[in-house]
mmCIF file of C-alpha atoms in Angstrom:
data_model
loop_
_atom_site.group_PDB
_atom_site.id
_atom_site.type_symbol
_atom_site.label_atom_id
_atom_site.label_comp_id
_atom_site.label_asym_id
_atom_site.label_seq_id
_atom_site.Cartn_x
_atom_site.Cartn_y
_atom_site.Cartn_z
ATOM 1 C CA ALA A 1 -24.685 -26.940 -52.151
ATOM 2 C CA GLN A 2 -26.210 -23.471 -52.750
ATOM 3 C CA SER A 3 -30.325 -23.233 -52.983
ATOM 4 C CA VAL A 4 -32.533 -20.176 -52.917
ATOM 5 C CA THR A 5 -36.285 -20.821 -51.227
ATOM 6 C CA GLN A 6 -39.005 -18.610 -52.020
ATOM 7 C CA PRO A 7 -41.588 -20.212 -50.157
ATOM 8 C CA ASP A 8 -44.980 -17.811 -51.939
ATOM 9 C CA ILE A 9 -46.092 -19.410 -55.290
ATOM 10 C CA HIS A 10 -48.137 -16.238 -55.594
ATOM 11 C CA ILE A 11 -49.001 -12.760 -54.091
ATOM 12 C CA THR A 12 -51.812 -10.433 -54.716
ATOM 13 C CA VAL A 13 -52.231 -7.008 -53.627
ATOM 14 C CA SER A 14 -54.407 -4.050 -53.600
ATOM 15 C CA GLU A 15 -53.021 -1.008 -55.567
ATOM 16 C CA GLY A 16 -51.149 0.844 -53.667
ATOM 17 C CA ALA A 17 -50.405 -1.321 -50.471
ATOM 18 C CA SER A 18 -47.041 -2.926 -49.749
ATOM 19 C CA LEU A 19 -45.338 -5.798 -50.736
ATOM 20 C CA GLU A 20 -43.178 -7.970 -49.104
ATOM 21 C CA LEU A 21 -41.637 -11.579 -51.121
ATOM 22 C CA ARG A 22 -39.881 -13.819 -48.726
ATOM 23 C CA CYS A 23 -36.343 -14.716 -49.892
ATOM 24 C CA ASN A 24 -33.974 -17.078 -47.858
ATOM 25 C CA TYR A 25 -31.056 -18.571 -48.978
ATOM 26 C CA SER A 26 -28.394 -21.627 -48.088
ATOM 27 C CA TYR A 27 -24.858 -20.439 -48.349
ATOM 28 C CA GLY A 28 -21.808 -21.775 -46.212
ATOM 29 C CA ALA A 29 -20.062 -18.459 -47.082
ATOM 30 C CA THR A 30 -21.397 -14.692 -47.797
ATOM 31 C CA PRO A 31 -23.823 -14.476 -50.515
ATOM 32 C CA TYR A 32 -23.747 -12.485 -53.078
ATOM 33 C CA LEU A 33 -27.908 -12.341 -53.644
ATOM 34 C CA PHE A 34 -29.742 -10.766 -56.250
ATOM 35 C CA TRP A 35 -33.760 -10.164 -57.215
ATOM 36 C CA TYR A 36 -34.944 -9.774 -60.846
ATOM 37 C CA VAL A 37 -38.403 -9.623 -62.215
ATOM 38 C CA GLN A 38 -39.773 -10.704 -65.501
ATOM 39 C CA SER A 39 -42.894 -9.946 -67.570
ATOM 40 C CA PRO A 40 -45.092 -12.627 -69.288
ATOM 41 C CA GLY A 41 -43.227 -14.364 -72.240
ATOM 42 C CA GLN A 42 -39.600 -11.856 -71.576
ATOM 43 C CA GLY A 43 -36.250 -12.485 -69.695
ATOM 44 C CA LEU A 44 -34.977 -10.795 -66.662
ATOM 45 C CA GLN A 45 -34.173 -7.606 -65.464
ATOM 46 C CA LEU A 46 -32.285 -7.103 -62.570
ATOM 47 C CA LEU A 47 -34.380 -5.139 -59.320
ATOM 48 C CA LEU A 48 -31.034 -5.013 -56.939
ATOM 49 C CA LYS A 49 -27.960 -7.081 -55.664
ATOM 50 C CA TYR A 50 -26.205 -6.804 -52.232
ATOM 51 C CA PHE A 51 -22.240 -7.667 -52.289
ATOM 52 C CA SER A 52 -21.526 -6.029 -48.785
ATOM 53 C CA GLY A 53 -21.298 -3.098 -46.071
ATOM 54 C CA ASP A 54 -25.073 -1.608 -45.989
ATOM 55 C CA THR A 55 -27.588 -4.563 -45.538
ATOM 56 C CA LEU A 56 -30.606 -2.386 -46.481
ATOM 57 C CA VAL A 57 -30.076 -2.126 -50.884
ATOM 58 C CA GLN A 58 -31.765 0.031 -53.255
ATOM 59 C CA GLY A 59 -32.818 -0.968 -56.334
ATOM 60 C CA ILE A 60 -34.919 0.471 -59.383
ATOM 61 C CA LYS A 61 -38.831 1.501 -59.862
ATOM 62 C CA GLY A 62 -39.004 1.493 -55.707
ATOM 63 C CA PHE A 63 -38.008 -2.003 -54.465
ATOM 64 C CA GLU A 64 -35.792 -2.280 -51.215
ATOM 65 C CA ALA A 65 -34.393 -5.734 -50.052
ATOM 66 C CA GLU A 66 -32.627 -5.941 -46.418
ATOM 67 C CA PHE A 67 -29.856 -8.508 -45.900
ATOM 68 C CA LYS A 68 -30.714 -10.801 -42.481
ATOM 69 C CA ARG A 69 -27.431 -13.212 -41.790
ATOM 70 C CA SER A 70 -29.068 -14.064 -38.616
ATOM 71 C CA GLN A 71 -31.964 -15.217 -40.959
ATOM 72 C CA SER A 72 -30.506 -16.174 -43.775
ATOM 73 C CA SER A 73 -32.980 -14.287 -45.784
ATOM 74 C CA PHE A 74 -32.355 -11.188 -48.093
ATOM 75 C CA ASN A 75 -36.937 -10.101 -48.473
ATOM 76 C CA LEU A 76 -37.365 -8.055 -50.877
ATOM 77 C CA ARG A 77 -40.125 -5.127 -50.139
ATOM 78 C CA LYS A 78 -41.842 -1.764 -51.627
ATOM 79 C CA PRO A 79 -43.734 0.901 -49.441
ATOM 80 C CA SER A 80 -47.032 1.289 -52.365
ATOM 81 C CA VAL A 81 -47.755 -1.284 -54.829
ATOM 82 C CA HIS A 82 -48.198 -0.333 -58.224
ATOM 83 C CA TRP A 83 -50.288 -1.349 -61.125
ATOM 84 C CA SER A 84 -47.135 -1.814 -63.210
ATOM 85 C CA ASP A 85 -45.473 -4.371 -60.803
ATOM 86 C CA ALA A 86 -47.645 -7.367 -62.045
ATOM 87 C CA ALA A 87 -44.899 -9.276 -62.918
ATOM 88 C CA GLU A 88 -42.411 -12.757 -61.655
ATOM 89 C CA TYR A 89 -39.977 -11.797 -59.562
ATOM 90 C CA PHE A 90 -37.370 -14.308 -58.936
ATOM 91 C CA CYS A 91 -34.053 -14.313 -55.805
ATOM 92 C CA ALA A 92 -30.886 -15.421 -57.051
ATOM 93 C CA VAL A 93 -27.613 -16.310 -55.186
ATOM 94 C CA GLY A 94 -24.435 -16.498 -56.068
ATOM 95 C CA GLU A 95 -21.170 -18.653 -56.105
ATOM 96 C CA LEU A 96 -18.236 -17.515 -56.236
ATOM 97 C CA ALA A 97 -16.166 -21.171 -57.160
ATOM 98 C CA GLY A 98 -17.017 -21.834 -60.971
ATOM 99 C CA GLY A 99 -18.149 -19.904 -63.788
ATOM 100 C CA ASN A 100 -19.838 -16.908 -62.119
ATOM 101 C CA LYS A 101 -23.155 -19.354 -61.925
ATOM 102 C CA LEU A 102 -26.535 -17.620 -60.062
ATOM 103 C CA THR A 103 -29.094 -20.043 -58.692
ATOM 104 C CA PHE A 104 -31.757 -18.942 -59.191
ATOM 105 C CA GLY A 105 -35.642 -19.499 -56.632
ATOM 106 C CA THR A 106 -39.242 -21.362 -57.569
ATOM 107 C CA GLY A 107 -40.147 -17.606 -58.332
ATOM 108 C CA THR A 108 -43.270 -15.549 -57.114
ATOM 109 C CA GLN A 109 -45.919 -14.304 -58.972
ATOM 110 C CA LEU A 110 -47.351 -11.322 -58.188
ATOM 111 C CA LYS A 111 -50.694 -9.891 -58.930
ATOM 112 C CA VAL A 112 -51.804 -6.516 -58.377
ATOM 113 C CA GLU A 113 -55.972 -5.182 -58.311
ATOM 114 C CA LEU A 114 -57.024 -2.439 -59.182
ATOM 115 C CA ASP B 1 -27.635 -0.045 -77.466
ATOM 116 C CA GLY B 2 -25.981 -3.130 -76.062
ATOM 117 C CA GLY B 3 -27.055 -6.091 -75.011
ATOM 118 C CA ILE B 4 -28.507 -9.799 -75.711
ATOM 119 C CA THR B 5 -30.811 -10.898 -78.923
ATOM 120 C CA GLN B 6 -31.657 -14.148 -79.149
ATOM 121 C CA SER B 7 -33.625 -15.289 -81.896
ATOM 122 C CA PRO B 8 -35.861 -16.862 -82.903
ATOM 123 C CA LYS B 9 -39.115 -15.551 -80.534
ATOM 124 C CA TYR B 10 -41.134 -18.737 -80.972
ATOM 125 C CA LEU B 11 -39.521 -22.023 -82.887
ATOM 126 C CA PHE B 12 -41.356 -24.731 -83.747
ATOM 127 C CA ARG B 13 -39.431 -28.377 -84.327
ATOM 128 C CA LYS B 14 -41.310 -31.958 -84.572
ATOM 129 C CA GLU B 15 -40.135 -35.127 -82.609
ATOM 130 C CA GLY B 16 -36.453 -36.515 -84.136
ATOM 131 C CA GLN B 17 -35.461 -32.314 -84.966
ATOM 132 C CA ASN B 18 -32.122 -31.270 -83.778
ATOM 133 C CA VAL B 19 -32.477 -26.766 -83.039
ATOM 134 C CA THR B 20 -30.302 -24.206 -83.005
ATOM 135 C CA LEU B 21 -31.259 -21.446 -80.550
ATOM 136 C CA SER B 22 -28.655 -18.305 -81.200
ATOM 137 C CA CYS B 23 -28.022 -15.833 -78.590
ATOM 138 C CA GLU B 24 -25.737 -13.072 -79.438
ATOM 139 C CA GLN B 25 -24.487 -10.308 -76.440
ATOM 140 C CA ASN B 26 -22.587 -6.613 -77.754
ATOM 141 C CA LEU B 27 -22.063 -6.459 -73.956
ATOM 142 C CA ASN B 28 -18.323 -7.382 -74.082
ATOM 143 C CA HIS B 29 -19.443 -10.173 -71.252
ATOM 144 C CA ASP B 30 -17.055 -12.962 -71.143
ATOM 145 C CA ALA B 31 -18.804 -15.064 -69.405
ATOM 146 C CA MET B 32 -22.644 -16.437 -70.879
ATOM 147 C CA TYR B 33 -25.200 -18.885 -70.149
ATOM 148 C CA TRP B 34 -27.950 -20.746 -70.544
ATOM 149 C CA TYR B 35 -30.713 -21.128 -68.507
ATOM 150 C CA ARG B 36 -34.289 -23.097 -69.103
ATOM 151 C CA GLN B 37 -37.101 -21.911 -67.721
ATOM 152 C CA ASP B 38 -41.198 -24.384 -67.189
ATOM 153 C CA PRO B 39 -43.473 -23.554 -65.127
ATOM 154 C CA GLY B 40 -42.779 -23.132 -61.135
ATOM 155 C CA GLN B 41 -39.687 -24.621 -61.380
ATOM 156 C CA GLY B 42 -37.205 -21.345 -61.876
ATOM 157 C CA LEU B 43 -34.677 -21.180 -64.059
ATOM 158 C CA ARG B 44 -32.501 -24.089 -64.633
ATOM 159 C CA LEU B 45 -28.317 -24.011 -65.598
ATOM 160 C CA ILE B 46 -27.520 -26.333 -69.537
ATOM 161 C CA TYR B 47 -23.836 -24.553 -69.819
ATOM 162 C CA TYR B 48 -21.893 -22.349 -69.304
ATOM 163 C CA SER B 49 -18.887 -20.439 -70.484
ATOM 164 C CA GLN B 50 -15.627 -18.880 -68.948
ATOM 165 C CA ILE B 51 -14.579 -18.303 -72.509
ATOM 166 C CA VAL B 52 -14.172 -18.812 -75.540
ATOM 167 C CA ASN B 53 -13.588 -22.099 -76.546
ATOM 168 C CA ASP B 54 -14.507 -22.806 -73.233
ATOM 169 C CA PHE B 55 -17.563 -24.290 -71.534
ATOM 170 C CA GLN B 56 -18.857 -26.683 -68.036
ATOM 171 C CA LYS B 57 -21.868 -28.273 -68.115
ATOM 172 C CA GLY B 58 -24.244 -26.646 -65.792
ATOM 173 C CA ASP B 59 -27.597 -28.911 -63.467
ATOM 174 C CA ILE B 60 -29.456 -30.578 -66.882
ATOM 175 C CA ALA B 61 -26.758 -30.369 -69.768
ATOM 176 C CA GLU B 62 -28.614 -34.097 -71.133
ATOM 177 C CA GLY B 63 -29.795 -33.956 -74.184
ATOM 178 C CA TYR B 64 -28.082 -30.270 -75.319
ATOM 179 C CA SER B 65 -24.847 -28.711 -76.784
ATOM 180 C CA VAL B 66 -22.598 -25.372 -77.060
ATOM 181 C CA SER B 67 -20.042 -23.979 -78.625
ATOM 182 C CA ARG B 68 -18.429 -20.581 -78.110
ATOM 183 C CA GLU B 69 -16.403 -19.588 -80.845
ATOM 184 C CA LYS B 70 -16.578 -16.007 -80.528
ATOM 185 C CA LYS B 71 -16.780 -14.099 -77.880
ATOM 186 C CA GLU B 72 -20.171 -12.125 -78.555
ATOM 187 C CA SER B 73 -21.778 -15.585 -79.595
ATOM 188 C CA PHE B 74 -23.245 -18.965 -77.616
ATOM 189 C CA PRO B 75 -25.204 -20.422 -79.414
ATOM 190 C CA LEU B 76 -27.842 -23.507 -77.897
ATOM 191 C CA THR B 77 -28.814 -26.340 -80.058
ATOM 192 C CA VAL B 78 -31.346 -28.906 -78.598
ATOM 193 C CA THR B 79 -30.896 -32.408 -79.630
ATOM 194 C CA SER B 80 -33.223 -35.268 -80.901
ATOM 195 C CA ALA B 81 -31.527 -36.445 -77.348
ATOM 196 C CA GLN B 82 -33.589 -34.333 -74.739
ATOM 197 C CA LYS B 83 -36.696 -35.708 -73.854
ATOM 198 C CA ASN B 84 -38.714 -32.634 -73.069
ATOM 199 C CA PRO B 85 -37.560 -30.071 -74.875
ATOM 200 C CA THR B 86 -40.537 -27.722 -74.785
ATOM 201 C CA ALA B 87 -39.882 -24.722 -72.814
ATOM 202 C CA PHE B 88 -38.646 -20.975 -72.290
ATOM 203 C CA TYR B 89 -35.044 -20.528 -72.956
ATOM 204 C CA LEU B 90 -33.124 -17.964 -71.459
ATOM 205 C CA CYS B 91 -29.515 -16.778 -72.000
ATOM 206 C CA ALA B 92 -27.675 -13.643 -69.596
ATOM 207 C CA SER B 93 -24.086 -12.226 -69.671
ATOM 208 C CA SER B 94 -22.055 -11.082 -67.339
ATOM 209 C CA SER B 95 -18.281 -9.880 -67.108
ATOM 210 C CA ALA B 96 -16.131 -12.172 -65.375
ATOM 211 C CA GLY B 97 -13.271 -11.185 -62.658
ATOM 212 C CA PRO B 98 -12.058 -12.107 -59.330
ATOM 213 C CA ALA B 99 -13.511 -9.852 -57.799
ATOM 214 C CA GLY B 100 -17.017 -11.237 -57.283
ATOM 215 C CA VAL B 101 -20.037 -12.639 -58.339
ATOM 216 C CA ASN B 102 -21.471 -10.065 -60.489
ATOM 217 C CA GLU B 103 -25.036 -9.967 -61.561
ATOM 218 C CA GLN B 104 -26.365 -11.742 -65.370
ATOM 219 C CA PHE B 105 -27.822 -9.943 -68.036
ATOM 220 C CA PHE B 106 -30.255 -11.936 -69.890
ATOM 221 C CA GLY B 107 -31.904 -11.880 -73.767
ATOM 222 C CA PRO B 108 -36.345 -12.075 -74.506
ATOM 223 C CA GLY B 109 -35.758 -15.446 -74.633
ATOM 224 C CA THR B 110 -37.058 -17.958 -77.050
ATOM 225 C CA ARG B 111 -39.581 -21.127 -76.454
ATOM 226 C CA LEU B 112 -39.290 -23.486 -78.567
ATOM 227 C CA THR B 113 -42.439 -26.577 -78.739
ATOM 228 C CA VAL B 114 -42.328 -29.770 -80.142
ATOM 229 C CA LEU B 115 -45.313 -30.499 -82.405
#
């Protein structure tokens, strides 16, 4: 069965600093990978997705992620964090068989210090 | 504007009562999903539906029921059999097709509290 691990429950960075959120997945075939962001009490918004092709994908709000098959990772990065980036971030892996389902990690809570 | 609406935003229920959460989408998506979110546990799939009049159990379906009578609507009923129903519930939808796994679009959520 597929699974996703986000090893960092909380991360604190200073505004203007760089950010990297870790995501490791377990999936037998080529994965479909997603990063979502959630503000408190809100739904999830898609930041970016990887299906195939270039392993460095660009998303909204200045985020990017790199797919590394050898490390089973799909880490999210941003060169310079803004205070408005404070939120919870979820990595997800998609399953082709059975309903287009996504399996989510437990999330990383990002705090931005001014 | 196209999107997903969930109502109500907040819901309070007494123990032993059934309650129904609404989810409507106007994105013309075939597939719809219900997730439960608890602090520190991410999102867990309750039920999903790929087409009208068909749905499947997810990972934590016990104590919940759904229907899919219309393409636009996928209501979730939290029954009295659900032992710990207090949580944040998220509805999502996606287009379905053979091309691969498509992104899911999420509603704003309903926070259910059992008193």
